[in-house]
Amino acid sequence: MSVLSHIDGKGEAAMVDVAGKAETERTAIAEGWLVTARETLALIEDGAIAKGDVLAAARIAGIMAAKRTAELIPLCHPLSLTKVSIGFDLRPERPGVHVEALAKATGKTGVEMEALTAVSVACLTLYDMLKAADKTMVIDGVRLLKKTGGRSSGGF
């Protein structure tokens, strides 16, 4: 059984002390899906959404969210991110939008929450901008794909 690092000896929530950790380059990649109707995917491909470029808006929202992760997740350390990128792949076979986020920093703690937050907010932004066109959308499969740097690099 693994030990919960955000719970102290009394069972209370506590921020992890990272003072003794070495600074290393940390990366994390997360993914998620916005599952849509085929017609909605066609609207995105054609740039025919009345609210504008939904992918550009979702990319900016995801990047901004990653930068504010410590304000959203109570025990998350504030990080000085060196890179956040968001990619989109329109997938007619599902159909939907596959969203992938990369977060990087040099520090004492990982950037998994920043990558997951970026994907989540990008998906939420797409949902918001497309909800008038599609009432059947589902946000699905938000997960961490990979992390590097630190003690548990790759193994999650």
PDB file of N, CA, C and O in Angstrom, residues 30-36 41 44-45 55 58-59 86-101 122-123 126:
ATOM      1  N   ALA A  30      -0.057  14.839 -20.625  1.00  0.00           N
ATOM      2  CA  ALA A  30      -1.399  14.355 -20.282  1.00  0.00           C
ATOM      3  C   ALA A  30      -2.266  14.418 -21.541  1.00  0.00           C
ATOM      4  O   ALA A  30      -1.966  15.153 -22.485  1.00  0.00           O
ATOM      5  N   GLU A  31      -3.335  13.639 -21.524  1.00  0.00           N
ATOM      6  CA  GLU A  31      -4.268  13.650 -22.648  1.00  0.00           C
ATOM      7  C   GLU A  31      -5.700  13.640 -22.159  1.00  0.00           C
ATOM      8  O   GLU A  31      -5.972  13.294 -21.002  1.00  0.00           O
ATOM      9  N   GLY A  32      -6.592  13.995 -23.058  1.00  0.00           N
ATOM     10  CA  GLY A  32      -8.019  13.928 -22.804  1.00  0.00           C
ATOM     11  C   GLY A  32      -8.759  13.998 -24.128  1.00  0.00           C
ATOM     12  O   GLY A  32      -8.161  14.271 -25.176  1.00  0.00           O
ATOM     13  N   TRP A  33     -10.040  13.753 -24.082  1.00  0.00           N
ATOM     14  CA  TRP A  33     -10.885  13.740 -25.276  1.00  0.00           C
ATOM     15  C   TRP A  33     -12.127  14.590 -25.069  1.00  0.00           C
ATOM     16  O   TRP A  33     -12.696  14.597 -23.976  1.00  0.00           O
ATOM     17  N   LEU A  34     -12.538  15.247 -26.128  1.00  0.00           N
ATOM     18  CA  LEU A  34     -13.887  15.781 -26.206  1.00  0.00           C
ATOM     19  C   LEU A  34     -14.553  14.973 -27.304  1.00  0.00           C
ATOM     20  O   LEU A  34     -14.219  15.112 -28.485  1.00  0.00           O
ATOM     21  N   VAL A  35     -15.437  14.078 -26.891  1.00  0.00           N
ATOM     22  CA  VAL A  35     -16.164  13.241 -27.847  1.00  0.00           C
ATOM     23  C   VAL A  35     -17.357  14.050 -28.337  1.00  0.00           C
ATOM     24  O   VAL A  35     -18.124  14.586 -27.530  1.00  0.00           O
ATOM     25  N   THR A  36     -17.497  14.147 -29.663  1.00  0.00           N
ATOM     26  CA  THR A  36     -18.530  14.977 -30.272  1.00  0.00           C
ATOM     27  C   THR A  36     -19.328  14.182 -31.303  1.00  0.00           C
ATOM     28  O   THR A  36     -18.949  13.070 -31.677  1.00  0.00           O
ATOM     29  N   LEU A  41     -17.703  17.883 -35.301  1.00  0.00           N
ATOM     30  CA  LEU A  41     -16.312  17.786 -35.748  1.00  0.00           C
ATOM     31  C   LEU A  41     -16.140  18.467 -37.104  1.00  0.00           C
ATOM     32  O   LEU A  41     -15.156  19.185 -37.330  1.00  0.00           O
ATOM     33  N   ILE A  44     -15.916  22.196 -36.650  1.00  0.00           N
ATOM     34  CA  ILE A  44     -14.584  22.598 -36.184  1.00  0.00           C
ATOM     35  C   ILE A  44     -13.612  22.612 -37.363  1.00  0.00           C
ATOM     36  O   ILE A  44     -12.873  23.582 -37.565  1.00  0.00           O
ATOM     37  N   GLU A  45     -13.620  21.544 -38.151  1.00  0.00           N
ATOM     38  CA  GLU A  45     -12.723  21.442 -39.306  1.00  0.00           C
ATOM     39  C   GLU A  45     -12.939  22.585 -40.294  1.00  0.00           C
ATOM     40  O   GLU A  45     -11.985  23.099 -40.876  1.00  0.00           O
ATOM     41  N   LEU A  55     -10.202  26.032 -31.348  1.00  0.00           N
ATOM     42  CA  LEU A  55      -8.931  25.406 -30.972  1.00  0.00           C
ATOM     43  C   LEU A  55      -7.952  26.448 -30.429  1.00  0.00           C
ATOM     44  O   LEU A  55      -7.255  26.186 -29.443  1.00  0.00           O
ATOM     45  N   ALA A  58      -9.117  27.312 -26.913  1.00  0.00           N
ATOM     46  CA  ALA A  58      -8.847  26.214 -25.972  1.00  0.00           C
ATOM     47  C   ALA A  58      -7.353  26.099 -25.676  1.00  0.00           C
ATOM     48  O   ALA A  58      -6.964  25.794 -24.551  1.00  0.00           O
ATOM     49  N   ARG A  59      -6.525  26.356 -26.671  1.00  0.00           N
ATOM     50  CA  ARG A  59      -5.070  26.309 -26.451  1.00  0.00           C
ATOM     51  C   ARG A  59      -4.654  27.378 -25.437  1.00  0.00           C
ATOM     52  O   ARG A  59      -3.941  27.084 -24.476  1.00  0.00           O
ATOM     53  N   ILE A  86      -0.069  22.799 -25.973  1.00  0.00           N
ATOM     54  CA  ILE A  86      -1.330  22.059 -26.130  1.00  0.00           C
ATOM     55  C   ILE A  86      -1.459  21.692 -27.600  1.00  0.00           C
ATOM     56  O   ILE A  86      -1.326  22.554 -28.468  1.00  0.00           O
ATOM     57  N   GLY A  87      -1.729  20.430 -27.861  1.00  0.00           N
ATOM     58  CA  GLY A  87      -1.948  19.968 -29.229  1.00  0.00           C
ATOM     59  C   GLY A  87      -3.335  19.375 -29.381  1.00  0.00           C
ATOM     60  O   GLY A  87      -3.890  18.820 -28.425  1.00  0.00           O
ATOM     61  N   PHE A  88      -3.879  19.505 -30.577  1.00  0.00           N
ATOM     62  CA  PHE A  88      -5.209  18.971 -30.887  1.00  0.00           C
ATOM     63  C   PHE A  88      -5.119  18.072 -32.101  1.00  0.00           C
ATOM     64  O   PHE A  88      -4.395  18.385 -33.051  1.00  0.00           O
ATOM     65  N   ASP A  89      -5.866  16.994 -32.066  1.00  0.00           N
ATOM     66  CA  ASP A  89      -5.964  16.103 -33.210  1.00  0.00           C
ATOM     67  C   ASP A  89      -7.438  15.789 -33.412  1.00  0.00           C
ATOM     68  O   ASP A  89      -8.074  15.203 -32.519  1.00  0.00           O
ATOM     69  N   LEU A  90      -7.988  16.205 -34.529  1.00  0.00           N
ATOM     70  CA  LEU A  90      -9.393  15.920 -34.832  1.00  0.00           C
ATOM     71  C   LEU A  90      -9.483  14.489 -35.338  1.00  0.00           C
ATOM     72  O   LEU A  90      -8.821  14.130 -36.309  1.00  0.00           O
ATOM     73  N   ARG A  91     -10.273  13.681 -34.662  1.00  0.00           N
ATOM     74  CA  ARG A  91     -10.336  12.254 -34.968  1.00  0.00           C
ATOM     75  C   ARG A  91     -11.742  11.847 -35.407  1.00  0.00           C
ATOM     76  O   ARG A  91     -12.637  11.669 -34.564  1.00  0.00           O
ATOM     77  N   PRO A  92     -11.955  11.691 -36.698  1.00  0.00           N
ATOM     78  CA  PRO A  92     -13.287  11.329 -37.193  1.00  0.00           C
ATOM     79  C   PRO A  92     -13.723   9.927 -36.781  1.00  0.00           C
ATOM     80  O   PRO A  92     -14.918   9.660 -36.680  1.00  0.00           O
ATOM     81  N   GLU A  93     -12.777   9.030 -36.502  1.00  0.00           N
ATOM     82  CA  GLU A  93     -13.152   7.653 -36.150  1.00  0.00           C
ATOM     83  C   GLU A  93     -13.806   7.548 -34.778  1.00  0.00           C
ATOM     84  O   GLU A  93     -14.549   6.608 -34.513  1.00  0.00           O
ATOM     85  N   ARG A  94     -13.556   8.499 -33.885  1.00  0.00           N
ATOM     86  CA  ARG A  94     -14.142   8.390 -32.535  1.00  0.00           C
ATOM     87  C   ARG A  94     -15.564   8.923 -32.486  1.00  0.00           C
ATOM     88  O   ARG A  94     -16.360   8.245 -31.826  1.00  0.00           O
ATOM     89  N   PRO A  95     -16.078   9.933 -32.977  1.00  0.00           N
ATOM     90  CA  PRO A  95     -15.434  11.160 -33.434  1.00  0.00           C
ATOM     91  C   PRO A  95     -15.185  12.108 -32.256  1.00  0.00           C
ATOM     92  O   PRO A  95     -15.869  12.038 -31.244  1.00  0.00           O
ATOM     93  N   GLY A  96     -14.220  12.980 -32.427  1.00  0.00           N
ATOM     94  CA  GLY A  96     -13.944  13.950 -31.387  1.00  0.00           C
ATOM     95  C   GLY A  96     -12.597  14.607 -31.540  1.00  0.00           C
ATOM     96  O   GLY A  96     -11.913  14.442 -32.552  1.00  0.00           O
ATOM     97  N   VAL A  97     -12.239  15.348 -30.510  1.00  0.00           N
ATOM     98  CA  VAL A  97     -10.976  16.076 -30.474  1.00  0.00           C
ATOM     99  C   VAL A  97     -10.097  15.450 -29.395  1.00  0.00           C
ATOM    100  O   VAL A  97     -10.489  15.399 -28.225  1.00  0.00           O
ATOM    101  N   HIS A  98      -8.929  14.976 -29.811  1.00  0.00           N
ATOM    102  CA  HIS A  98      -7.942  14.472 -28.862  1.00  0.00           C
ATOM    103  C   HIS A  98      -7.078  15.663 -28.452  1.00  0.00           C
ATOM    104  O   HIS A  98      -6.590  16.406 -29.300  1.00  0.00           O
ATOM    105  N   VAL A  99      -6.917  15.856 -27.146  1.00  0.00           N
ATOM    106  CA  VAL A  99      -6.151  16.980 -26.614  1.00  0.00           C
ATOM    107  C   VAL A  99      -4.956  16.416 -25.855  1.00  0.00           C
ATOM    108  O   VAL A  99      -5.107  15.491 -25.057  1.00  0.00           O
ATOM    109  N   GLU A 100      -3.775  16.979 -26.130  1.00  0.00           N
ATOM    110  CA  GLU A 100      -2.577  16.558 -25.415  1.00  0.00           C
ATOM    111  C   GLU A 100      -1.848  17.794 -24.917  1.00  0.00           C
ATOM    112  O   GLU A 100      -1.737  18.783 -25.635  1.00  0.00           O
ATOM    113  N   ALA A 101      -1.372  17.731 -23.669  1.00  0.00           N
ATOM    114  CA  ALA A 101      -0.644  18.852 -23.069  1.00  0.00           C
ATOM    115  C   ALA A 101       0.707  18.387 -22.563  1.00  0.00           C
ATOM    116  O   ALA A 101       0.829  17.304 -21.991  1.00  0.00           O
ATOM    117  N   ALA A 122      -8.604  22.912 -21.370  1.00  0.00           N
ATOM    118  CA  ALA A 122      -8.740  22.963 -22.833  1.00  0.00           C
ATOM    119  C   ALA A 122     -10.010  22.229 -23.261  1.00  0.00           C
ATOM    120  O   ALA A 122     -10.782  22.735 -24.088  1.00  0.00           O
ATOM    121  N   CYS A 123     -10.255  21.052 -22.687  1.00  0.00           N
ATOM    122  CA  CYS A 123     -11.481  20.298 -23.002  1.00  0.00           C
ATOM    123  C   CYS A 123     -12.732  21.067 -22.566  1.00  0.00           C
ATOM    124  O   CYS A 123     -13.727  21.122 -23.304  1.00  0.00           O
ATOM    125  N   LEU A 126     -13.378  23.888 -25.046  1.00  0.00           N
ATOM    126  CA  LEU A 126     -13.999  23.363 -26.268  1.00  0.00           C
ATOM    127  C   LEU A 126     -15.477  23.078 -26.028  1.00  0.00           C
ATOM    128  O   LEU A 126     -16.331  23.447 -26.844  1.00  0.00           O
TER     129      LEU A 126
END
